[in-house]
Short mmCIF file of N, CA and C in Angstrom, two decimals:
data_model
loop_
_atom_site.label_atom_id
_atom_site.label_comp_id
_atom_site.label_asym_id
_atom_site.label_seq_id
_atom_site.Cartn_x
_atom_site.Cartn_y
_atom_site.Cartn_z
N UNK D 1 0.85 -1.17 0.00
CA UNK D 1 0.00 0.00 0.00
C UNK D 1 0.89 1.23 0.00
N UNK D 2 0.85 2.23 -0.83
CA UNK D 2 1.25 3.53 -0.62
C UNK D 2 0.96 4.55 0.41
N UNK D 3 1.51 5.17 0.95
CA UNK D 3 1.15 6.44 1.95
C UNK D 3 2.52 7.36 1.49
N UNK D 4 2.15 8.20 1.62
CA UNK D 4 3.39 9.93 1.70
C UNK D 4 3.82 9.58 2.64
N UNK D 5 3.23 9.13 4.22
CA UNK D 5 4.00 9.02 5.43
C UNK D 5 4.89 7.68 6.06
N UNK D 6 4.63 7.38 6.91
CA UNK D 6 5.43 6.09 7.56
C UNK D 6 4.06 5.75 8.12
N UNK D 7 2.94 6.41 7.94
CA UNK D 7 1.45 5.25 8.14
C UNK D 7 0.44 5.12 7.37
N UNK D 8 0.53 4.19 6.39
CA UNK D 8 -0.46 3.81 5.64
C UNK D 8 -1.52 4.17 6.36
N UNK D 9 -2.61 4.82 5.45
CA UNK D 9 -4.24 5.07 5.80
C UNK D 9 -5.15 3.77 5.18
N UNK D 10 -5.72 3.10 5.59
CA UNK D 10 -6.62 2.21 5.39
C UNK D 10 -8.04 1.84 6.15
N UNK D 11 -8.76 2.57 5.83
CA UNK D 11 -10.15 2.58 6.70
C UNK D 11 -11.32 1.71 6.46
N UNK D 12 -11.24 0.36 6.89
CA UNK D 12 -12.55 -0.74 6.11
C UNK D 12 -14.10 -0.74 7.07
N UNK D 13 -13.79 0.66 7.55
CA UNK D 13 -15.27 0.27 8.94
C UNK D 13 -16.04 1.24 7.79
N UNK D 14 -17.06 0.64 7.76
CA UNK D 14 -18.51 1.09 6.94
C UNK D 14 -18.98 2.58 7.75
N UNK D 15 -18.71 2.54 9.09
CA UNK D 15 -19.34 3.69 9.99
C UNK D 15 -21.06 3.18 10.35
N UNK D 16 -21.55 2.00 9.92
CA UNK D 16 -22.77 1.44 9.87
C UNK D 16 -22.59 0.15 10.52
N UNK D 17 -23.52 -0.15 11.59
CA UNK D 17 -23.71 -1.66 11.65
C UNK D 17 -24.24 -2.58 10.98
N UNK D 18 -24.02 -3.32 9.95
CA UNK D 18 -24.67 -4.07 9.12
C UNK D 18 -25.94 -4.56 9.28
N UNK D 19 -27.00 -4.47 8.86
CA UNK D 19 -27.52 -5.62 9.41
C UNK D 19 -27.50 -7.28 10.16
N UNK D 20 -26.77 -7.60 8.66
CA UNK D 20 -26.27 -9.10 9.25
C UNK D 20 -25.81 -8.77 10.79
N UNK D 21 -24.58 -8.23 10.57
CA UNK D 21 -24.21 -8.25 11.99
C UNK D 21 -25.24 -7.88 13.25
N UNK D 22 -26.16 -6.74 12.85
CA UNK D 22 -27.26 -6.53 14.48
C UNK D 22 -27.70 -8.05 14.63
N UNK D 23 -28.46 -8.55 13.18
CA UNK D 23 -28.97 -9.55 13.46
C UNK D 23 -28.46 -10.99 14.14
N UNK D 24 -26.82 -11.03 14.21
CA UNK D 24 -26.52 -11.88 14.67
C UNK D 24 -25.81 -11.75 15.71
N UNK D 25 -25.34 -10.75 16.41
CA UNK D 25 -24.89 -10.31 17.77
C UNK D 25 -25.42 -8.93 18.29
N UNK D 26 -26.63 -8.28 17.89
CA UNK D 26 -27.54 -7.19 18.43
C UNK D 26 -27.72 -7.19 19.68
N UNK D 27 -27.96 -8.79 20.15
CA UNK D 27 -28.52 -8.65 21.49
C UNK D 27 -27.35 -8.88 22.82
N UNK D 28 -26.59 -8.89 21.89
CA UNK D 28 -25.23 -9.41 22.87
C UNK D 28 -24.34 -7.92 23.30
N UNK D 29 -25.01 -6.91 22.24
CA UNK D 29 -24.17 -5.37 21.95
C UNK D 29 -24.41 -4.88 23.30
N UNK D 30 -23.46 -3.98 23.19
CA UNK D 30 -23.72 -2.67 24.47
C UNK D 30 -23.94 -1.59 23.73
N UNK D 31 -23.96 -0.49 24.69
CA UNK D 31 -24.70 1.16 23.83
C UNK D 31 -23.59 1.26 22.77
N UNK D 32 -22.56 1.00 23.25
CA UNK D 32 -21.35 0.96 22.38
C UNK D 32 -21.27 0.56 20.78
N UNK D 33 -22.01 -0.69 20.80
CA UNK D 33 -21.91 -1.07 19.63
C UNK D 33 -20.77 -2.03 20.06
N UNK D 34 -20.50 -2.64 21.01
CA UNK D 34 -19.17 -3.70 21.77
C UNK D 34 -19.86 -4.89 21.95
N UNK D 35 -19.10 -5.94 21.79
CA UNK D 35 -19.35 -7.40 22.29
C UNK D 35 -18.50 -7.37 23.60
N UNK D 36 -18.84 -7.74 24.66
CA UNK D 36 -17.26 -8.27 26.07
C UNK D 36 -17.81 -9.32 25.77
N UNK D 37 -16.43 -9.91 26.71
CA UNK D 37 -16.40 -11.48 26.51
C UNK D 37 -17.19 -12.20 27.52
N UNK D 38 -17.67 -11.39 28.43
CA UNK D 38 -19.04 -11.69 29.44
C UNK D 38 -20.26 -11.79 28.44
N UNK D 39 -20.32 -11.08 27.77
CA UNK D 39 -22.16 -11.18 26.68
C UNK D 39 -22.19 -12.51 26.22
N UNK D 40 -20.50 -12.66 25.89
CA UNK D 40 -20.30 -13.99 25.01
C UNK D 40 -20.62 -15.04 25.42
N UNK D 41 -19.94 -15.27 27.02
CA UNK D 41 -19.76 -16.20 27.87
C UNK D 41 -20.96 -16.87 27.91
N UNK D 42 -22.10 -15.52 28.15
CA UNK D 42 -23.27 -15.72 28.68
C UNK D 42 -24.30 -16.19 27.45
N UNK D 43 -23.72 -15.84 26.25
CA UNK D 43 -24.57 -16.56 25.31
C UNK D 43 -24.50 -17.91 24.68
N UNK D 44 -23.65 -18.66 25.50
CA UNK D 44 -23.42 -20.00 24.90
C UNK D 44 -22.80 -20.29 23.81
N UNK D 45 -22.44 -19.16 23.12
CA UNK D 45 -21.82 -19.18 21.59
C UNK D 45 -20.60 -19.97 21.38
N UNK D 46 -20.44 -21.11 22.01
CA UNK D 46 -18.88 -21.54 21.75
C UNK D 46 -17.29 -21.34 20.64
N UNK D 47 -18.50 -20.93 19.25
CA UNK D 47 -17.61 -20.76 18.42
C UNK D 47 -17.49 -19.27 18.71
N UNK D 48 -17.55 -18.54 18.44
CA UNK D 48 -17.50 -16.96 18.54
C UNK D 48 -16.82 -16.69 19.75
N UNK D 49 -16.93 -17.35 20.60
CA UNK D 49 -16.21 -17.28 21.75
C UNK D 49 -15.04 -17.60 21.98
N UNK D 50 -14.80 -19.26 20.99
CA UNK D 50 -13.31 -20.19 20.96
C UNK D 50 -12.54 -18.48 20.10
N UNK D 51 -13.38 -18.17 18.94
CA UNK D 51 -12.73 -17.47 18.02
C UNK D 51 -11.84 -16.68 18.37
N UNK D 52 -12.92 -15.19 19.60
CA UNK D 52 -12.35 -14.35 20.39
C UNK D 52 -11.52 -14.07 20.84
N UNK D 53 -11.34 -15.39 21.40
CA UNK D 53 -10.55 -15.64 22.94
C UNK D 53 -9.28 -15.98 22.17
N UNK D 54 -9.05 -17.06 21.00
CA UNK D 54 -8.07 -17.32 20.06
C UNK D 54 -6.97 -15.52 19.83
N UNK D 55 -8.09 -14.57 19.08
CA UNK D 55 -7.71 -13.55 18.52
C UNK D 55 -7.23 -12.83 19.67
N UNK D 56 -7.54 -12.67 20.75
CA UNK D 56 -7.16 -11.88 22.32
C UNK D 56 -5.93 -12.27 22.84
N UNK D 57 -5.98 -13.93 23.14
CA UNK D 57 -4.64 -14.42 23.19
C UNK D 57 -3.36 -14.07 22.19
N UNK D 58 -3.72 -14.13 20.93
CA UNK D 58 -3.01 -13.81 19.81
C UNK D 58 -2.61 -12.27 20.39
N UNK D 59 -3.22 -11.25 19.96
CA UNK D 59 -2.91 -9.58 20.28
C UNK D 59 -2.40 -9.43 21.66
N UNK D 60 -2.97 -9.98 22.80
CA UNK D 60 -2.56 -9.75 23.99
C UNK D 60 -1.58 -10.49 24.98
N UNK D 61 -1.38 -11.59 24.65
CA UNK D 61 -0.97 -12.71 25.51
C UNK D 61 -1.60 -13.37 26.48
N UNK D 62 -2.66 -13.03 26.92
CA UNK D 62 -3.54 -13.05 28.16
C UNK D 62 -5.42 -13.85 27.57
N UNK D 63 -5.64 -14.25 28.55
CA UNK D 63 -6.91 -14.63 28.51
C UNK D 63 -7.69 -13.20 29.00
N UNK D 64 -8.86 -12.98 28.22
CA UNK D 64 -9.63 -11.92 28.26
C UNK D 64 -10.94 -12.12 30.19
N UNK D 65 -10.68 -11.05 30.42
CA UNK D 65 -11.90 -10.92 31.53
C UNK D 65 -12.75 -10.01 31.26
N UNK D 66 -14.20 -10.37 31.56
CA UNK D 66 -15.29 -10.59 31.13
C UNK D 66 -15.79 -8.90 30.44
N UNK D 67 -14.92 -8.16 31.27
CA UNK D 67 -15.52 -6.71 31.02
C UNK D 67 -14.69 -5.94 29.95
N UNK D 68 -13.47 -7.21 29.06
CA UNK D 68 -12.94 -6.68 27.40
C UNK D 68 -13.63 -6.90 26.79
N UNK D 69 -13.20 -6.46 25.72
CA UNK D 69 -13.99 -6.20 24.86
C UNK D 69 -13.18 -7.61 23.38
N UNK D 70 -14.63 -8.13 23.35
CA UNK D 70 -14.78 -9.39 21.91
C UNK D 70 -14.60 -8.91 20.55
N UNK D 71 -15.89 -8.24 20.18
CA UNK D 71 -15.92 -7.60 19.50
C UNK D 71 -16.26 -6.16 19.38
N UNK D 72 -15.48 -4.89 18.27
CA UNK D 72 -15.83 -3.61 18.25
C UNK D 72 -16.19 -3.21 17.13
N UNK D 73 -17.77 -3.00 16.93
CA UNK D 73 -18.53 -2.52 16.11
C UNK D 73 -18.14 -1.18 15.94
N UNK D 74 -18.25 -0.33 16.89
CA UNK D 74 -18.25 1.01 17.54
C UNK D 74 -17.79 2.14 15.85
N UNK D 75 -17.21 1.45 15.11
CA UNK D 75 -16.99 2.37 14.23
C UNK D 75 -17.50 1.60 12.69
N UNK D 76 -18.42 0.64 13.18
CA UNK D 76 -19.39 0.07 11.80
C UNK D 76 -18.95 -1.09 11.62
N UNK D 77 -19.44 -1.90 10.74
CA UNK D 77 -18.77 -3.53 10.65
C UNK D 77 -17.89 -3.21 9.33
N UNK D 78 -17.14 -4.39 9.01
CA UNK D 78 -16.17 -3.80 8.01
C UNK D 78 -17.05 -4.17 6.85
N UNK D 79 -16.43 -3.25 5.78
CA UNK D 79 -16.90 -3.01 4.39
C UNK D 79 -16.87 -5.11 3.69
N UNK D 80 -17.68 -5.19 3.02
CA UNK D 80 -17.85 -6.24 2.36
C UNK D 80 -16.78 -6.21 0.85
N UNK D 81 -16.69 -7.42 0.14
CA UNK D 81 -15.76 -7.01 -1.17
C UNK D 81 -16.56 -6.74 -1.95
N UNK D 82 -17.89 -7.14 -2.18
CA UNK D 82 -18.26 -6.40 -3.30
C UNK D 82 -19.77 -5.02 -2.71
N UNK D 83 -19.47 -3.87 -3.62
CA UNK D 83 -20.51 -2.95 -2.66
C UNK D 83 -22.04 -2.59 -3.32
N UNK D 84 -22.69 -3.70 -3.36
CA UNK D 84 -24.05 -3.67 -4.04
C UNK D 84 -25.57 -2.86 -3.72
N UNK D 85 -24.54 -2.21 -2.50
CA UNK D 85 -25.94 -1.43 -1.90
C UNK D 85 -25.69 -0.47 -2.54
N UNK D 86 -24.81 0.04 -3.20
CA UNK D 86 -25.25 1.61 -3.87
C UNK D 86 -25.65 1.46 -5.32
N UNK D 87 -26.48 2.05 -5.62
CA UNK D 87 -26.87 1.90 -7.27
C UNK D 87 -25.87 3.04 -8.02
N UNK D 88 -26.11 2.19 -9.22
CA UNK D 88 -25.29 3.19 -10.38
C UNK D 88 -26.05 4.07 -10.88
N UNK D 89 -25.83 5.33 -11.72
CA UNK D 89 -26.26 5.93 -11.89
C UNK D 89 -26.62 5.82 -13.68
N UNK D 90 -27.53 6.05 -13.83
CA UNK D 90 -28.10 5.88 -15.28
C UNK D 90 -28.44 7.50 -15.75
N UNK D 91 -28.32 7.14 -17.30
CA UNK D 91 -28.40 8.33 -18.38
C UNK D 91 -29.82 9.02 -18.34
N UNK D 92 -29.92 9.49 -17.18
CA UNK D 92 -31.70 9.91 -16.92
C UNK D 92 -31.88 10.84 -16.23
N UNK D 93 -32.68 11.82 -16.14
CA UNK D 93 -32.91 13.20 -15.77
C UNK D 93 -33.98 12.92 -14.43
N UNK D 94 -34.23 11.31 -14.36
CA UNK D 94 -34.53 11.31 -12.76
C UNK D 94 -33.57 10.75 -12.09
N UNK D 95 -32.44 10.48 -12.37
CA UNK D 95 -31.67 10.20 -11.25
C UNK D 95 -31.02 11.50 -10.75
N UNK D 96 -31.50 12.58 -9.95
CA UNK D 96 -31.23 13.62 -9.89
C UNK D 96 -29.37 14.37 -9.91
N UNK D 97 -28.39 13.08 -9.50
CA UNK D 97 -26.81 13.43 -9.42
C UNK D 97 -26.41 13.37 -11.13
N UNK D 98 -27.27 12.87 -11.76
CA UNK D 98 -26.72 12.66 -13.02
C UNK D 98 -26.39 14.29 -13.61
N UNK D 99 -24.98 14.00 -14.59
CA UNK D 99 -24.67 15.91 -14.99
C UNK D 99 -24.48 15.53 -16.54
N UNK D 100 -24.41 14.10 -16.82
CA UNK D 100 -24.55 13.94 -18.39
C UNK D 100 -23.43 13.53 -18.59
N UNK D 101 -22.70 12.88 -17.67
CA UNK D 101 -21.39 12.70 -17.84
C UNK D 101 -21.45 10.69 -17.65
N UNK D 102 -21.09 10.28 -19.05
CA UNK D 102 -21.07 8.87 -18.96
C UNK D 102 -20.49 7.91 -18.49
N UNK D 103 -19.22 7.88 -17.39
CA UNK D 103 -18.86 7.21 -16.91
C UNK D 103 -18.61 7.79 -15.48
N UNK D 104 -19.86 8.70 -14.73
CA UNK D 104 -20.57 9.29 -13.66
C UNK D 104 -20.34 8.07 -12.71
N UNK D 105 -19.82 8.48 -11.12
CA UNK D 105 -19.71 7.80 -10.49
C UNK D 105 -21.00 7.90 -9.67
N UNK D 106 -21.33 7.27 -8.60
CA UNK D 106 -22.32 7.95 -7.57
C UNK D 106 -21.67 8.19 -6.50
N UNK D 107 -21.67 9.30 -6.03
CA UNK D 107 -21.36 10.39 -5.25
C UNK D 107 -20.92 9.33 -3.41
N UNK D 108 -21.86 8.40 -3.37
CA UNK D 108 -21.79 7.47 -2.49
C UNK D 108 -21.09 6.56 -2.34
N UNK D 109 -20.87 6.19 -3.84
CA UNK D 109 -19.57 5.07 -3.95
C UNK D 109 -18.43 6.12 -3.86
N UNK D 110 -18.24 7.12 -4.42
CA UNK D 110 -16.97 7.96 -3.89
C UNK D 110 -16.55 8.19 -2.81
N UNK D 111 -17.35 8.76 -1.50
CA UNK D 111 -17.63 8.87 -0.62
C UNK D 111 -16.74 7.65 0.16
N UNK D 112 -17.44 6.54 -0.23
CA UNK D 112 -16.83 5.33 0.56
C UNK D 112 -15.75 4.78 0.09
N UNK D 113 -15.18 5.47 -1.26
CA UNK D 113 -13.11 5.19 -1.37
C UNK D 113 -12.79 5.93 -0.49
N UNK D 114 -13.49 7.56 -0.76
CA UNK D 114 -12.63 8.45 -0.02
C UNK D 114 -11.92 8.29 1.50
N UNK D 115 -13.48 7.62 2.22
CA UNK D 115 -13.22 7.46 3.61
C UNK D 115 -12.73 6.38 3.79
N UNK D 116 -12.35 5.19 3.22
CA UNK D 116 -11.68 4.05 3.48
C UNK D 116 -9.73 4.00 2.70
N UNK D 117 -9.74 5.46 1.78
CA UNK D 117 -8.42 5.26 1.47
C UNK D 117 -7.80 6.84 1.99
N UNK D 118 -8.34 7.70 2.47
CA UNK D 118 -8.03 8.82 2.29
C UNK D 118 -8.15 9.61 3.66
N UNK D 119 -7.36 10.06 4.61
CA UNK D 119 -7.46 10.56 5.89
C UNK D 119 -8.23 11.89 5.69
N UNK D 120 -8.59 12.01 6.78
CA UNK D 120 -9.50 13.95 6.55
C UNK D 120 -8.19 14.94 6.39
N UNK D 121 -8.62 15.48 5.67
CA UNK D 121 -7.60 16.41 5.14
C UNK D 121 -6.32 15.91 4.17
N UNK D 122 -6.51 14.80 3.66
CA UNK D 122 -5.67 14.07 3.00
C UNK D 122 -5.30 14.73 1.82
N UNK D 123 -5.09 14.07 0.60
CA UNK D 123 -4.84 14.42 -0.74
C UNK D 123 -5.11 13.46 -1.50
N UNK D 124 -6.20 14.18 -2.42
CA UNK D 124 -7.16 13.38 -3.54
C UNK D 124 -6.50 13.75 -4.42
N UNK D 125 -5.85 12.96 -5.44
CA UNK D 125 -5.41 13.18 -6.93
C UNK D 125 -6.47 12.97 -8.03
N UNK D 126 -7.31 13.61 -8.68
CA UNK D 126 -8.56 12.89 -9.76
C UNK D 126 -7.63 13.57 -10.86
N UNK D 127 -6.73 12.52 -11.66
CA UNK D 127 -6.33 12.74 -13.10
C UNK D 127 -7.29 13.15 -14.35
N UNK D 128 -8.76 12.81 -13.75
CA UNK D 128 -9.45 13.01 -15.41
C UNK D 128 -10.18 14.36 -14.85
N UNK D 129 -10.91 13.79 -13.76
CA UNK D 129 -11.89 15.41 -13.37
C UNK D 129 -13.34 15.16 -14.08
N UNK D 130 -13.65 13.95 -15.11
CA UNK D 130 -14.81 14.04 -15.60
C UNK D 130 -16.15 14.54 -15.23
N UNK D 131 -17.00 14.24 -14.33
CA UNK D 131 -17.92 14.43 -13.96
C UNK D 131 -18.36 15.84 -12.95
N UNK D 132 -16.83 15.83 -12.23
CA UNK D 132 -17.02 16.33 -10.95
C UNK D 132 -17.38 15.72 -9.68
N UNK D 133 -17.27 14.67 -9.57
CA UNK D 133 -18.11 14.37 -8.36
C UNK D 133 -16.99 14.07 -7.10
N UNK D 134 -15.74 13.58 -8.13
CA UNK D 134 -14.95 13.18 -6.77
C UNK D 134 -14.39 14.40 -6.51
N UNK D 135 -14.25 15.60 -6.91
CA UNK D 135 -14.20 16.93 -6.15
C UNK D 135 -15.43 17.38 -5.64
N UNK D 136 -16.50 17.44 -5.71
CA UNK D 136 -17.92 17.42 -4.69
C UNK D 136 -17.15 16.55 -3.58
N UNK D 137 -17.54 15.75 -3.80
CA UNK D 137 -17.35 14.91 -2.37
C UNK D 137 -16.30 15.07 -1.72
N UNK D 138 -14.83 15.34 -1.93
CA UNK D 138 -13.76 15.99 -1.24
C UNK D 138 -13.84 16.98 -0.70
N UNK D 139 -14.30 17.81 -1.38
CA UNK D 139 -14.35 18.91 -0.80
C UNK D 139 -15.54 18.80 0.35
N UNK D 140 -16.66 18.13 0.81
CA UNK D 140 -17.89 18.01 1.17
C UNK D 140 -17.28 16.96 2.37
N UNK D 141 -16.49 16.84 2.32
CA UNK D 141 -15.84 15.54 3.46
C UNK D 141 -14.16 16.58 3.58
N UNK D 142 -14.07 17.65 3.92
CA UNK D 142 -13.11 18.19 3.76
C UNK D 142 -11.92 17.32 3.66
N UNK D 143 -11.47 16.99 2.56
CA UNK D 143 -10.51 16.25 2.16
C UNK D 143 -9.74 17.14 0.48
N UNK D 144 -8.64 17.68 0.39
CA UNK D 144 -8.16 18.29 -0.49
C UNK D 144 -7.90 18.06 -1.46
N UNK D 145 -8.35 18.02 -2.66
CA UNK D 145 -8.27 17.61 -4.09
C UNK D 145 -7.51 18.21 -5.39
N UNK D 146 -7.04 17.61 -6.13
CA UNK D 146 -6.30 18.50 -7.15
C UNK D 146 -6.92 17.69 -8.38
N UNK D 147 -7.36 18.15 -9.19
CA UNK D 147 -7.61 17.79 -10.60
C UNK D 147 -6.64 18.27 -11.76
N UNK D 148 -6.12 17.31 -12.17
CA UNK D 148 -4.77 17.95 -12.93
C UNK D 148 -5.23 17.53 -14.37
N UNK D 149 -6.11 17.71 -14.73
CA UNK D 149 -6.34 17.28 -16.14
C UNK D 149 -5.67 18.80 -16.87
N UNK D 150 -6.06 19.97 -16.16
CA UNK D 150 -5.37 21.24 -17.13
C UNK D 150 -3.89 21.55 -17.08
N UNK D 151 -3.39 21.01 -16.17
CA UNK D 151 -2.11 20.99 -15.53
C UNK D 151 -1.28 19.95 -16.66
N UNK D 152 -2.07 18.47 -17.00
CA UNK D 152 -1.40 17.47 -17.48
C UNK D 152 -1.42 17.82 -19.24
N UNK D 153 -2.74 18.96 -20.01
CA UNK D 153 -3.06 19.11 -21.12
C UNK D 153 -2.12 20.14 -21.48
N UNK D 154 -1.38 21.02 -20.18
CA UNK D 154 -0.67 21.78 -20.83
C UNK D 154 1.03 21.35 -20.62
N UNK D 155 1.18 20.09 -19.85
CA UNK D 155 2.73 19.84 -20.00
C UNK D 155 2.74 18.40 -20.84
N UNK D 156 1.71 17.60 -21.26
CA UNK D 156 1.71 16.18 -21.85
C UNK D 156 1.41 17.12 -23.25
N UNK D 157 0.85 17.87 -24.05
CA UNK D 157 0.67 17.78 -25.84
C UNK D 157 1.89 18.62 -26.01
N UNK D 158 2.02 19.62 -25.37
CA UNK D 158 3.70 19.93 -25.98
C UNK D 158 4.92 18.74 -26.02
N UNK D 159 4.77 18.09 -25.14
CA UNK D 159 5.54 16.86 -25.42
C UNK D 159 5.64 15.78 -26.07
N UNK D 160 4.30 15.85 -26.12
CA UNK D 160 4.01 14.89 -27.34
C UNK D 160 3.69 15.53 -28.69
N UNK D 161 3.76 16.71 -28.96
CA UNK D 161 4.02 16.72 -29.97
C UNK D 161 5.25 17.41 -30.65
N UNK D 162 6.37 17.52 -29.47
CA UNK D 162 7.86 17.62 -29.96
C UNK D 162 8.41 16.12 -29.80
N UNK D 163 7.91 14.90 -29.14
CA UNK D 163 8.50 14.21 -29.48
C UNK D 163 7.97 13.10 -30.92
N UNK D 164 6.79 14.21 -31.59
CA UNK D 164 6.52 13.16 -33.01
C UNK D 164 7.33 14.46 -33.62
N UNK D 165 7.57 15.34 -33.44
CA UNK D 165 8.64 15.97 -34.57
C UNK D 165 9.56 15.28 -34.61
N UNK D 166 10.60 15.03 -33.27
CA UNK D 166 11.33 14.32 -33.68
C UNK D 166 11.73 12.75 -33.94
N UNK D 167 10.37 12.18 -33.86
CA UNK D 167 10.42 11.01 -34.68
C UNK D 167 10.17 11.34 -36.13
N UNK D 168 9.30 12.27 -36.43
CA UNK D 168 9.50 12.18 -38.03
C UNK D 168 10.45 12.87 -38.79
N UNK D 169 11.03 13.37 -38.00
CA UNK D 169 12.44 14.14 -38.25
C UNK D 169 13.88 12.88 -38.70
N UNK D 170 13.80 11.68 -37.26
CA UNK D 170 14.49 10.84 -37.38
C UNK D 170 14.33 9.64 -38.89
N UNK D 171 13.00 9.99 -39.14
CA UNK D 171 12.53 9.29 -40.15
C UNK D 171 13.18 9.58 -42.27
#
């Protein structure tokens, strides 16, 4: 993974509790959005529990007491690999984000690179700039953006077209 610094940014928490997940440890949660290993204990869950206690030992060295923490929702469950809850956006004057721009992202799927690759106040590079949207949303998630498409049109065609002079020169 790349970073400018000595700490990679990588953010996979949704900021949402999944469903799946309420539905399968909801009742075990605290206000927190936390599993301890007391909820666990107490729910008979053997596997989720062997799991825990595996991963605790692993990070900590120690067997967990009752008032650590199992699992931490607290900042959303992690992102899935594929992201089917957001729809795409179609060539239509009711999908209201649409600007006529054909390979239009939705503003939501941007949103969720931004915050899973990009720290607040980070640096967004968008090479094409098409649509606009991933500068909306940077800027709207204060995160700093540069669109270099005018930057790249005025130092890439002078170059490319002194270096077909001098290929047809060499010719």
């Amino acid at each position: 993974m790349y970073s400018k610094g000595s700490e990679p940014f990588l953010n996979l928490r949704s900021g949402v509790v999944s469903e799946s997940v309420i539905k399968r440890f909801g009742r075990y949660m605290n206000e927190n959005s936390q599993i301890t290993f007391g909820a666990l204990r107490a729910s008979n869950d053997a596997l989720e529990l062997r799991k825990a206690t595996d991963a605790y030992l692993g990070r900590y060295g120690q067997y967990p007491e009752d008032e650590d923490i199992a699992r931490d929702y607290s900042q959303g469950s992690l992102l899935k690999d594929v992201w089917d809850d957001i729809p795409i956006i179609r060539e239509n004057e009711v999908y209201g984000e649409y600007v006529g721009y054909s390979t239009q992202k939705p503003s939501r799927l941007l949103e969720r690179v931004i915050a899973a690759s990009c720290p607040s106040n980070g640096l967004i590079l968008d090479f094409f700039g098409g649509s606009g949207t991933s500068a909306s949303v940077a800027v709207a998630s204060r995160t700093i953006i540069r669109s270099l498409v005018k930057q790249m049109r005025a130092l890439l065609i002078p170059l490319l077209h002194g270096l077909h002079r001098r290929l047809a020169a060499q010719r």
